[in-house]
mmCIF file of C-alpha atoms in Angstrom:
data_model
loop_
_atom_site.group_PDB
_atom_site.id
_atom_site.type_symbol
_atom_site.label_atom_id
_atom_site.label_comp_id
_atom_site.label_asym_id
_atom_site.label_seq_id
_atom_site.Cartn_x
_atom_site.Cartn_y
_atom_site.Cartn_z
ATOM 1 C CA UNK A 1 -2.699 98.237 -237.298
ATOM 2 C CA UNK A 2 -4.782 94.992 -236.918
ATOM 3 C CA UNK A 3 -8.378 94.967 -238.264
ATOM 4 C CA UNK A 4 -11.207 92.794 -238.744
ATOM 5 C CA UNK A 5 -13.595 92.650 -241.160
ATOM 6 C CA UNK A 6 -16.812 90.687 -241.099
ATOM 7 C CA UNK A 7 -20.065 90.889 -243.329
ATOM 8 C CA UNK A 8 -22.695 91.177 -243.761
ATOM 9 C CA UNK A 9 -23.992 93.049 -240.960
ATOM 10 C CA UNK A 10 -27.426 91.616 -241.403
ATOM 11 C CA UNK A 11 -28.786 88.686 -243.010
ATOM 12 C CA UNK A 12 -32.507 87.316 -243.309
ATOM 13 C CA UNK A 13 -32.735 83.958 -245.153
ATOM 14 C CA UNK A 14 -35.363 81.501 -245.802
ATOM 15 C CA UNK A 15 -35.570 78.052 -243.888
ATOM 16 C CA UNK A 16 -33.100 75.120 -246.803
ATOM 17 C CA UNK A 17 -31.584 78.461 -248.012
ATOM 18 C CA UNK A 18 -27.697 78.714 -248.460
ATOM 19 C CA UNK A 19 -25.515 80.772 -246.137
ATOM 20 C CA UNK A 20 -22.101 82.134 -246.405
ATOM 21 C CA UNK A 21 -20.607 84.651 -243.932
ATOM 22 C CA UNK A 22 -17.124 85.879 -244.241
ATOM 23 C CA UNK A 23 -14.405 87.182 -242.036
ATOM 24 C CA UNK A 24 -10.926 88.798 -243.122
ATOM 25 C CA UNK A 25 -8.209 89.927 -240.825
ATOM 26 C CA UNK A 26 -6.000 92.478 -241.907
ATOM 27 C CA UNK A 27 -2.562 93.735 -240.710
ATOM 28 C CA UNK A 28 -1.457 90.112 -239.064
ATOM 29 C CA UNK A 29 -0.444 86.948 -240.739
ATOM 30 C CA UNK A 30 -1.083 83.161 -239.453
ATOM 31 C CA UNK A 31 -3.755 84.759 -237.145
ATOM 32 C CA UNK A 32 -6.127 81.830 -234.982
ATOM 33 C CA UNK A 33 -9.855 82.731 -236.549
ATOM 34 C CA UNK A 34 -12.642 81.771 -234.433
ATOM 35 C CA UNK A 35 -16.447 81.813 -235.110
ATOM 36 C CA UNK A 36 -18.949 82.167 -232.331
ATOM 37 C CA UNK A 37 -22.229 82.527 -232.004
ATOM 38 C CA UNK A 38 -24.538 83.833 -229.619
ATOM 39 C CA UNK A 39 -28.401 83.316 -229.321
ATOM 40 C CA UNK A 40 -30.802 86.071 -228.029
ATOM 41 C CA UNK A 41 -29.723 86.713 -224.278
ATOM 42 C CA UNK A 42 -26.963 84.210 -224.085
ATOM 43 C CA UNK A 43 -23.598 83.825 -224.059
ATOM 44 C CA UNK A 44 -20.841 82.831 -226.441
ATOM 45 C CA UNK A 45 -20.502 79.343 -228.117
ATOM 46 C CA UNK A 46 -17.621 78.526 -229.909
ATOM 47 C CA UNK A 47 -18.211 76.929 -233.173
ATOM 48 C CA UNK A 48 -14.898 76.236 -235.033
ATOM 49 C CA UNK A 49 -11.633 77.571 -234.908
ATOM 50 C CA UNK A 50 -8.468 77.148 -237.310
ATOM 51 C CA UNK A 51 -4.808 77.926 -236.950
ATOM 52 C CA UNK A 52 -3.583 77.687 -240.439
ATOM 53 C CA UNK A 53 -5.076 77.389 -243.870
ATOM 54 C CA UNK A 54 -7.347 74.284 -244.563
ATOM 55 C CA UNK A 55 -7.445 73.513 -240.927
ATOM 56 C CA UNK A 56 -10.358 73.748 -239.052
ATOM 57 C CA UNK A 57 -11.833 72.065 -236.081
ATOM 58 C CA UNK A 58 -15.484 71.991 -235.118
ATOM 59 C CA UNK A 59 -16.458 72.531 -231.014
ATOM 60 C CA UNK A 60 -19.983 70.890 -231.510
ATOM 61 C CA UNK A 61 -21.686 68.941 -234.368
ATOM 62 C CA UNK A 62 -24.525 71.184 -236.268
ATOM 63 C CA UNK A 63 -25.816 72.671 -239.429
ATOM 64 C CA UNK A 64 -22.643 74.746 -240.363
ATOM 65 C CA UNK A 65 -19.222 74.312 -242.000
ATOM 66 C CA UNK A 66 -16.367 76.528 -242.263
ATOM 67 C CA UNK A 67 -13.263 76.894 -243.994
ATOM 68 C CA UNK A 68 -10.603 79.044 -244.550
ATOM 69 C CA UNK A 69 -8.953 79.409 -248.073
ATOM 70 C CA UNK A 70 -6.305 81.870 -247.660
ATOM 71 C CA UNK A 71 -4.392 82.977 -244.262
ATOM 72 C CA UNK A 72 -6.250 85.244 -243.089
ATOM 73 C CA UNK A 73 -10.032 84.630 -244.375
ATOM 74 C CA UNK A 74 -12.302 82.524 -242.588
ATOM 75 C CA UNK A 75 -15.885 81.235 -243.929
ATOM 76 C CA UNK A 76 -18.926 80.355 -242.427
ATOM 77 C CA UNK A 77 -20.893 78.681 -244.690
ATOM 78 C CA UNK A 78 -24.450 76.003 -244.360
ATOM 79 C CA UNK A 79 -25.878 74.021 -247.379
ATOM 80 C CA UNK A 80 -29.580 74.497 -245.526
ATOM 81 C CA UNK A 81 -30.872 76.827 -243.144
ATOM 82 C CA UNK A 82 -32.698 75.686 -239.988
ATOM 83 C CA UNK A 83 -34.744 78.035 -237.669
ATOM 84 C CA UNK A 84 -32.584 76.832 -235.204
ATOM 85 C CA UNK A 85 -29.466 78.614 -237.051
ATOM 86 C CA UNK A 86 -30.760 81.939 -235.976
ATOM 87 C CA UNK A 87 -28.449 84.338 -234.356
ATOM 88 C CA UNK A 88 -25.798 86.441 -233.518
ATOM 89 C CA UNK A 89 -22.871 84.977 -235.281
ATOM 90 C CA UNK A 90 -19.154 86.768 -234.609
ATOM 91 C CA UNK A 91 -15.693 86.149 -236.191
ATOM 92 C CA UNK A 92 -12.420 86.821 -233.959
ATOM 93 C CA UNK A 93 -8.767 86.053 -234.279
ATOM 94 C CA UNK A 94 -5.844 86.119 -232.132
ATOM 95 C CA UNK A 95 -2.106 86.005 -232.761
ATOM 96 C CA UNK A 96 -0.536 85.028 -229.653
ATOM 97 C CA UNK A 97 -3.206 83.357 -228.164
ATOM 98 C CA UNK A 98 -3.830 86.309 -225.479
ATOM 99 C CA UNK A 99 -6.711 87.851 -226.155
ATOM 100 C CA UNK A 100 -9.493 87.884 -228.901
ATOM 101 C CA UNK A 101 -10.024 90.926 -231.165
ATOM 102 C CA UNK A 102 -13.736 90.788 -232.353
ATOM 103 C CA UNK A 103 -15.562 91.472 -235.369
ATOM 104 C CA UNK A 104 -18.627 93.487 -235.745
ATOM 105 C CA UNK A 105 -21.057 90.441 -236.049
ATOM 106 C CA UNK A 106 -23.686 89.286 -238.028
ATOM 107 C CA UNK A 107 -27.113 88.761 -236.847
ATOM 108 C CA UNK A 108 -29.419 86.185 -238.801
ATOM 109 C CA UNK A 109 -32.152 85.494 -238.965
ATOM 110 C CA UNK A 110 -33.792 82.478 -240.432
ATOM 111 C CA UNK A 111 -37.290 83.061 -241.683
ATOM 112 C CA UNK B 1 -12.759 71.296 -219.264
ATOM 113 C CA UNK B 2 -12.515 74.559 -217.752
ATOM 114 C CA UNK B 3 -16.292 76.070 -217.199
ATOM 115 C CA UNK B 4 -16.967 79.952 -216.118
ATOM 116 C CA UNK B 5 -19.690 81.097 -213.585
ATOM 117 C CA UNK B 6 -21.140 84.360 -213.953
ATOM 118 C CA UNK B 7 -23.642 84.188 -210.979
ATOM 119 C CA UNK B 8 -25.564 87.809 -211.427
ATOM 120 C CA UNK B 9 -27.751 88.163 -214.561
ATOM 121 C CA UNK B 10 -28.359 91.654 -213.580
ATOM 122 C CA UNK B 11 -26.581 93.988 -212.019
ATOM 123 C CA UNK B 12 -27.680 97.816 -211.502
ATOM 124 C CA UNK B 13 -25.666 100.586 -210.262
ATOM 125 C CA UNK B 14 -26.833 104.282 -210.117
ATOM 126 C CA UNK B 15 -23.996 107.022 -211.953
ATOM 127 C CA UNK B 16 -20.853 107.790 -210.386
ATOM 128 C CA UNK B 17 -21.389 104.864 -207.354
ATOM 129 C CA UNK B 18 -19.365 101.056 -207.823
ATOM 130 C CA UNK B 19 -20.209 97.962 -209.270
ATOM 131 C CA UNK B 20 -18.649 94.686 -208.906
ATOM 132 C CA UNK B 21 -19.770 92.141 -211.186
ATOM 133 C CA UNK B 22 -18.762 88.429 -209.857
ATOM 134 C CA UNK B 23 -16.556 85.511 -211.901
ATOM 135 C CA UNK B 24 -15.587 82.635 -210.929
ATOM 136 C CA UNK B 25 -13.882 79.349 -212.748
ATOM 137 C CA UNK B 26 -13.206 75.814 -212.611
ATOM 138 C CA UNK B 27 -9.871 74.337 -214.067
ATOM 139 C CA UNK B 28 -6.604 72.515 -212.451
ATOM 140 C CA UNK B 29 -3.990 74.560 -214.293
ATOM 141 C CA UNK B 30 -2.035 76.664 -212.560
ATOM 142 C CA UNK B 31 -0.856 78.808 -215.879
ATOM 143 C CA UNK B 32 -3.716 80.822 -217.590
ATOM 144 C CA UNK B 33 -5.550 83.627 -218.699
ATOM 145 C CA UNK B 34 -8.432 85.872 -216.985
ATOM 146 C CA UNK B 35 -10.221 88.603 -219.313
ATOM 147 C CA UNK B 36 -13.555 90.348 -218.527
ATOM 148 C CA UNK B 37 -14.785 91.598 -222.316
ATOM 149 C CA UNK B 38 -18.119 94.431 -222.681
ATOM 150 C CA UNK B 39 -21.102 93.804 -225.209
ATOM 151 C CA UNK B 40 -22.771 97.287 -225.528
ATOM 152 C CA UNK B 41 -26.163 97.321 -226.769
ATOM 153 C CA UNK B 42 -23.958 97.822 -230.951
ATOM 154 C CA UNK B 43 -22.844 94.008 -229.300
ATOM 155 C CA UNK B 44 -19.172 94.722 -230.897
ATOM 156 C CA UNK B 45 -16.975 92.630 -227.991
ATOM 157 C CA UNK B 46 -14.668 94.664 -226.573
ATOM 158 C CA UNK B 47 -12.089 93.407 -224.937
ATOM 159 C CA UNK B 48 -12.215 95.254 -220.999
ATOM 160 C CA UNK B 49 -9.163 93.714 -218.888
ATOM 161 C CA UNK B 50 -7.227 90.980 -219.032
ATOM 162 C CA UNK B 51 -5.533 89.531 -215.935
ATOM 163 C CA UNK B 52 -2.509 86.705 -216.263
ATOM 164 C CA UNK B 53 -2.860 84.005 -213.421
ATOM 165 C CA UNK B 54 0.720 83.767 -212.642
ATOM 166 C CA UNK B 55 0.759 87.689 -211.777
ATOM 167 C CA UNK B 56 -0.389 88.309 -208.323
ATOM 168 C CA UNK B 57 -0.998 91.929 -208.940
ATOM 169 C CA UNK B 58 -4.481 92.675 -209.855
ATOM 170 C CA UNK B 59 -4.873 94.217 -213.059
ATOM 171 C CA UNK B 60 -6.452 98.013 -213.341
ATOM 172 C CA UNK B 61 -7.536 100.128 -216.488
ATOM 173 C CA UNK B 62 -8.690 103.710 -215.815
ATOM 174 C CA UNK B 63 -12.571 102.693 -213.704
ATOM 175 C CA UNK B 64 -12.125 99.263 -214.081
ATOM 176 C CA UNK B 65 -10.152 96.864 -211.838
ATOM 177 C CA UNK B 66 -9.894 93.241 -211.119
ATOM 178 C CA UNK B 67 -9.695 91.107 -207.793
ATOM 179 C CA UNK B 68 -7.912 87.689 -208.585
ATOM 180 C CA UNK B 69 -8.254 85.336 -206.277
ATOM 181 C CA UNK B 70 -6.103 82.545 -207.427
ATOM 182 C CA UNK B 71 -6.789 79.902 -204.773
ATOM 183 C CA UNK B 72 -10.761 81.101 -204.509
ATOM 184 C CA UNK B 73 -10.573 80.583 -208.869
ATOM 185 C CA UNK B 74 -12.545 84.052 -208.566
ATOM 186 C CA UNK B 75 -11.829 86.809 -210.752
ATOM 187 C CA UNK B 76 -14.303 90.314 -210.647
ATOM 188 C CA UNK B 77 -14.523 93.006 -212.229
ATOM 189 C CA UNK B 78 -15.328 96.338 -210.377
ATOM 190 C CA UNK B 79 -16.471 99.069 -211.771
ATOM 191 C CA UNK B 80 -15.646 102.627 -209.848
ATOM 192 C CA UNK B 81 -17.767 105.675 -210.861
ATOM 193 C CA UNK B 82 -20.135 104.628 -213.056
ATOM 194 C CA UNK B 83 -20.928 106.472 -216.607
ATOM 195 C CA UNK B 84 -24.174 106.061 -218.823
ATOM 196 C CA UNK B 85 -22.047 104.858 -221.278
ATOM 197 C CA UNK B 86 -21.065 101.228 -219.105
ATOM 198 C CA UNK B 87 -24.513 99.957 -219.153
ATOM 199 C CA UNK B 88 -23.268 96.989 -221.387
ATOM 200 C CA UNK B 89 -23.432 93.003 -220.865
ATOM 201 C CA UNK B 90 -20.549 92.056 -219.284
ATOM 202 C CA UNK B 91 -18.549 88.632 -219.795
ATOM 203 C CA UNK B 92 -15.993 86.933 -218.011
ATOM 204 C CA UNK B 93 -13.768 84.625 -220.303
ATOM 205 C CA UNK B 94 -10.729 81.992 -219.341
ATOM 206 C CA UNK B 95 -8.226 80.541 -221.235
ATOM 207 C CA UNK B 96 -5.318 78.293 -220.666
ATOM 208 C CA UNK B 97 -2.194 79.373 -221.235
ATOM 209 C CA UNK B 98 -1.006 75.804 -222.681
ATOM 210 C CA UNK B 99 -3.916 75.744 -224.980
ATOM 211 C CA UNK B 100 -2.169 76.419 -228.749
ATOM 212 C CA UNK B 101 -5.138 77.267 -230.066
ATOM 213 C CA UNK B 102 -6.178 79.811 -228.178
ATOM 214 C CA UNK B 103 -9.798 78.873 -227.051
ATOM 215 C CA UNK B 104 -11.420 81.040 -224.632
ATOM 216 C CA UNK B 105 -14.387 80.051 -222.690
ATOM 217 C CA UNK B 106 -17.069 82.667 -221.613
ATOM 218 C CA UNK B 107 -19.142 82.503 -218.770
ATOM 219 C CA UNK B 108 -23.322 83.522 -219.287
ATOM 220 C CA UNK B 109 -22.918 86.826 -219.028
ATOM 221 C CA UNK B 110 -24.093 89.672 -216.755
ATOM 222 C CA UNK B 111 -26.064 93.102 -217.773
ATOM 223 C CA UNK B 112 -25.242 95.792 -216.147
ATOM 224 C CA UNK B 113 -27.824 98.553 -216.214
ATOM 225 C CA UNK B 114 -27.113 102.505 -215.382
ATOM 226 C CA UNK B 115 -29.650 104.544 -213.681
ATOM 227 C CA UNK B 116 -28.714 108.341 -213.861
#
């Protein structure tokens, strides 16, 4: 069966601190991999997806980065921490395109 | 682009009585994808329903069914005899069916709250 991986759980970092969240998919090959994230009360922004290795797109321009080395792995990564990069931040692939299968999330917080 | 319109931020519902939480969407394709997905408080998405557009047939699963209203672009989500355990924010999501990469968009969201 499919499953989805994502860690950590819970991150507090320091404002110009590193960040590196990662997402693995297992059970599928050449999955889409999404990352969203979702501030305090809101809804779901889409913040890159990619449909292969090496290839990502980016929805909006910001802090973050992401890349995906192997098939199905898919990093979110930031040289320096704002405030503003506070979240909840959640991986998700899909196969066919249907529908997404989620991750459990990571909420940061930037201190 | 396609946008999604959750109207109600809040909905409440007392246990075992029906709620129908509102949707509705802006595109001009006539081939895509409906899906109403539940954020419990643990915020894992899970995915709810998922309706095709080209399927007149309104989708059902156990309590929850859909009304599609293709020509109205309005899709909810109701509810029938509500349990503790559906108090949960509730999104509506869209995606085209000739998108290849699979992009859904989510409306804002709606909490629904459970009274016993």
């Amino acid at each position: 069966s499919q499953t989805i991986h994502q860690w950590p759980a819970t991150l507090v970092q320091p404002v110009g601190s590193p960040l590196s969240l990662e997402c693995t998919v297992e059970g599928t090959s050449n999955p889409n991999l999404y990352w969203y994230r979702q501030a305090a009360g809101r809804g779901l922004q889409l913040l890159f997806y990619s449909v292969g290795i090496g290839q990502i797109s980016s929805e909006v321009p910001q802090n973050l980065s992401a890349s995906r080395p192997q098939d199905r792995q898919f990093i979110l990564s930031s040289k320096k921490l704002l405030l503003s990069d506070s979240g909840f931040y959640l991986c998700a692939w899909s196969v066919t395109g249907l529908g997404y299968t989620f991750g459990s999330g990571t909420r940061l917080t930037v201190v | 682009a396609q946008t999604v319109t959750q109207s109600q931020p809040e909905m409440s519902v007392q246990e075992a009585e029906t709620v129908t939480l509102s949707c509705t969407y802006d595109t001009s394709e006539s081939d895509y994808y409906l899906f109403w997905y539940k954020q419990p408080p643990s915020r894992q998405m899970i995915l709810v329903i998922r309706q095709e557009a080209y399927k007149q047939q309104n989708a059902t699963e156990n309590r929850f069914s859909v009304n599609f209203q293709k020509a109205a672009k309005s899709f909810s989500l109701k509810i029938s005899d509500s349990q503790l355990g559906d108090a949960a924010m509730y999104f509506c999501a869209y995606r085209s069916a000739t998108d290849s990469w699979g992009k859904l968009q989510f409306g804002a969201g709606t909490q629904v709250v459970v009274t016993p």
